[in-house]
Amino acid sequence: MKTAELEVVESQNKKEKPTQDQIPFGTTFTDHMFTMDYVEGEGWQEPKIIPYQPLTLDPAAVIFHYGQTVFEGLKAYRTKDNRILLFRPEKNFQRLNLSSERLSIPPIDEEQVLGYLTRLIQLEKDWVPETAGTSLYIRPFIIATEPNLAVGPAKTYKFMIILSPVGSYFPGGIKPVIINVEDQFTRAVKGGTGMAKTAGNYSSGYQAQANAKKSGNADVLWLDGIHKKYIEEVGSMNIFFKIKGEIVTPELNGSILKGITRMSIIELLNKWDIPVVERRISIDELYQAYEEGAVEEVFGTGTAAVISPVGELNWLGKKMIFNNHEIGELSQRLYDEITGIQTGKREDLYGWTIEVE
Amino acid sequence: MKTAELEVVESQNKKEKPTQDQIPFGTTFTDHMFTMDYVEGEGWQEPKIIPYQPLTLDPAAVIFHYGQTVFEGLKAYRTKDNRILLFRPEKNFQRLNLSSERLSIPPIDEEQVLGYLTRLIQLEKDWVPETAGTSLYIRPFIIATEPNLAVGPAKTYKFMIILSPVGSYFPGGIKPVIINVEDQFTRAVKGGTGMAKTAGNYSSGYQAQANAKKSGNADVLWLDGIHKKYIEEVGSMNIFFKIKGEIVTPELNGSILKGITRMSIIELLNKWDIPVVERRISIDELYQAYEEGAVEEVFGTGTAAVISPVGELNWLGKKMIFNNHEIGELSQRLYDEITGIQTGKREDLYGWTIEVE
Ligand SMILES: Cc1ncc(COP(=O)(O)O)c(C=O)c1O
Ligand SMILES: Cc1ncc(COP(=O)(O)O)c(C=O)c1O
């Protein structure tokens, strides 16, 4: 990996690390961050690891006005024998470039950036927590920095990686969530930005999520924007259904994010010879299968929780309860296998992990 | 207006003003800006006019990751007798609050903020250019500033107003534009954020706009996201058609921005007893009317150009040429009336302008 020109400025002022099992998500950051700048005609330049610090931007920067930005989310895990593992990080940088293409942002060199990330985590290795279920959350992102109110792609960008230690998603053991099927608001539509990890896709869901929470739900299940009928995904998770022994997940149709956990689960199910199919599935079909008693398990998948069993779906006043609000057998098996691989407890038969030495 | 607590810090380092008729849009800013901060539980506070300066934000600020932000665009015009006029600014702050609601951003006090804007423009009055067609562009915007990677509304926000002198949109006289009817990408859909002025709606159009430009078009005409059939709007303009003497513009359906120029034009046409109707109109219907020779004028409307005649639409290889690539009579009449009122050349019969004294 070409990380030669990387400049490293060490912080002289190290922060105190939080108590490992009480870390709220996303508000504590490590001592350093990675930054790199893009200038049109010159490319990405000046890769640097510097003390975590505020950004200084012109108020006319494109990011503030037209939202030209993409991001990623992945984690570093500490193993029992004190190694640090990344889970399929190359997939995140591939997806970052796919998102960038949609947002007219210049691509990064995936391999090079993975090298920079590795250096950053080496420097911050004491920030990777060790308690079960904890990890170091990694947030790479790119923002358009050019000060220009004309609508159009910027000529300058900043790529950054910040790191945040996170506590266990399920501190008291895995707990199935209650989710509302959103019938008013839309997250994404064919031809839009749904398959990209870009800022605007997230704040556009706040109203629906607030409504869902008011009525006791943890999040929303989005339906497609055209028919308001086909199941897409949850806020930050893809979704799977086990129906009569077969695993069904919505197909990638341009408006769903191609989750790396989703991809890994499909690969595992194939290895395990468990039937899995990516196809369109409507909420009516699900409800009908539910009424027939055919829905055996429902779970969301994503970097945050890996597997998040869905105990209940609320849809237009109808309530579907799955597996008696308990985690299903397959959900548990998938969770154990993936978290086992991530934390080095199980053998990585698939070459999914990369060790940060 | 309660602008009592406003703090004003004057710049000690005034910039040189650009040559009035050669100002590119959106890259030159005045000496001062307005800022005000929101803290949950405390409300909007510390309104300030300060020297134009970079913003300092935590890299984890919500704006960078989840795009929680809204903006507005309006202009200040200099009259022949050296007065400065704003055009329906209260409508912009009303719309800002509508956008904020959609993005779960706390509302501002519209009247108070209009007072602050007036003070800012008083201070910057020498920046309002005087050459015909020039103006001072006003960009109010709100960004979520809380450093928090958890997906959800921020607890802190910054409201700002920056000002940018702009040259004439049509320096060589009004020139009809060529526009591509976008058939792949989607701008907005029912249940989404299309009716809000929020960052993500703009960068999501960059790819389509770049494609359109490659084939000689100035911008794209968006179709609805559901049927890819009904006409919505252009990049930053609403759209009007004169068909057999009747003016037709797409109805506000939740995915179109409620343009203030659009609103003013509908009001003018009503006053002038010219039939105008807001309704769904499909691209097929337009094409059929075009083939019958019934489409008399087509024009876009927005703060930037006020009226931008459309000389040509390209749709799936078909070309529609309107009014021989010349500005139509009604387009000209509307342009003259609105720009006349904006610049004090014509009497403001409608109470649309506010003078900054
Ligand atoms: C919209 C959305 N869908 C799905 C996912 C799950 O993707 P992954 O498994 O790569 O974390 C995420 C989170 O990353 C997301 O933001
Ligand atoms: C998407 C969009 N549509 C329409 C308009 C026109 O609105 P207005 O007439 O208020 O400038 C704008 C620009 O403001 C816009 O951004």
Coordinates of C-alpha atoms in Angstrom, one line a residue, chain B residues 7-8 23 26 48 56 71 98 126 142 150 164 224 226 241 249 270 272 277 281 295 309 312 340:
Chain B
E7 CA -24.9 42.5 18.3
V8 CA -23.0 44.1 15.5
I23 CA -19.8 39.3 -11.3
G26 CA -22.2 32.9 -5.9
K48 CA -25.0 38.7 15.5
T56 CA -15.7 26.3 12.7
F71 CA -32.0 27.2 2.9
L98 CA -42.0 24.9 6.0
D126 CA -23.0 49.7 -0.9
I142 CA -29.8 26.7 8.8
A150 CA -26.5 8.9 16.0
S164 CA -23.4 37.8 -2.7
D224 CA -42.6 12.8 -11.4
I226 CA -43.8 7.6 -9.7
F241 CA -46.8 26.4 -20.6
T249 CA -48.3 25.0 -14.5
N270 CA -55.3 36.4 -12.3
W272 CA -54.7 40.5 -15.8
V277 CA -54.5 26.7 -14.2
I281 CA -49.7 17.9 -17.1
V295 CA -47.9 25.3 -27.4
P309 CA -38.0 31.4 -21.7
E312 CA -36.3 24.0 -26.8
G340 CA -40.1 46.5 -13.0

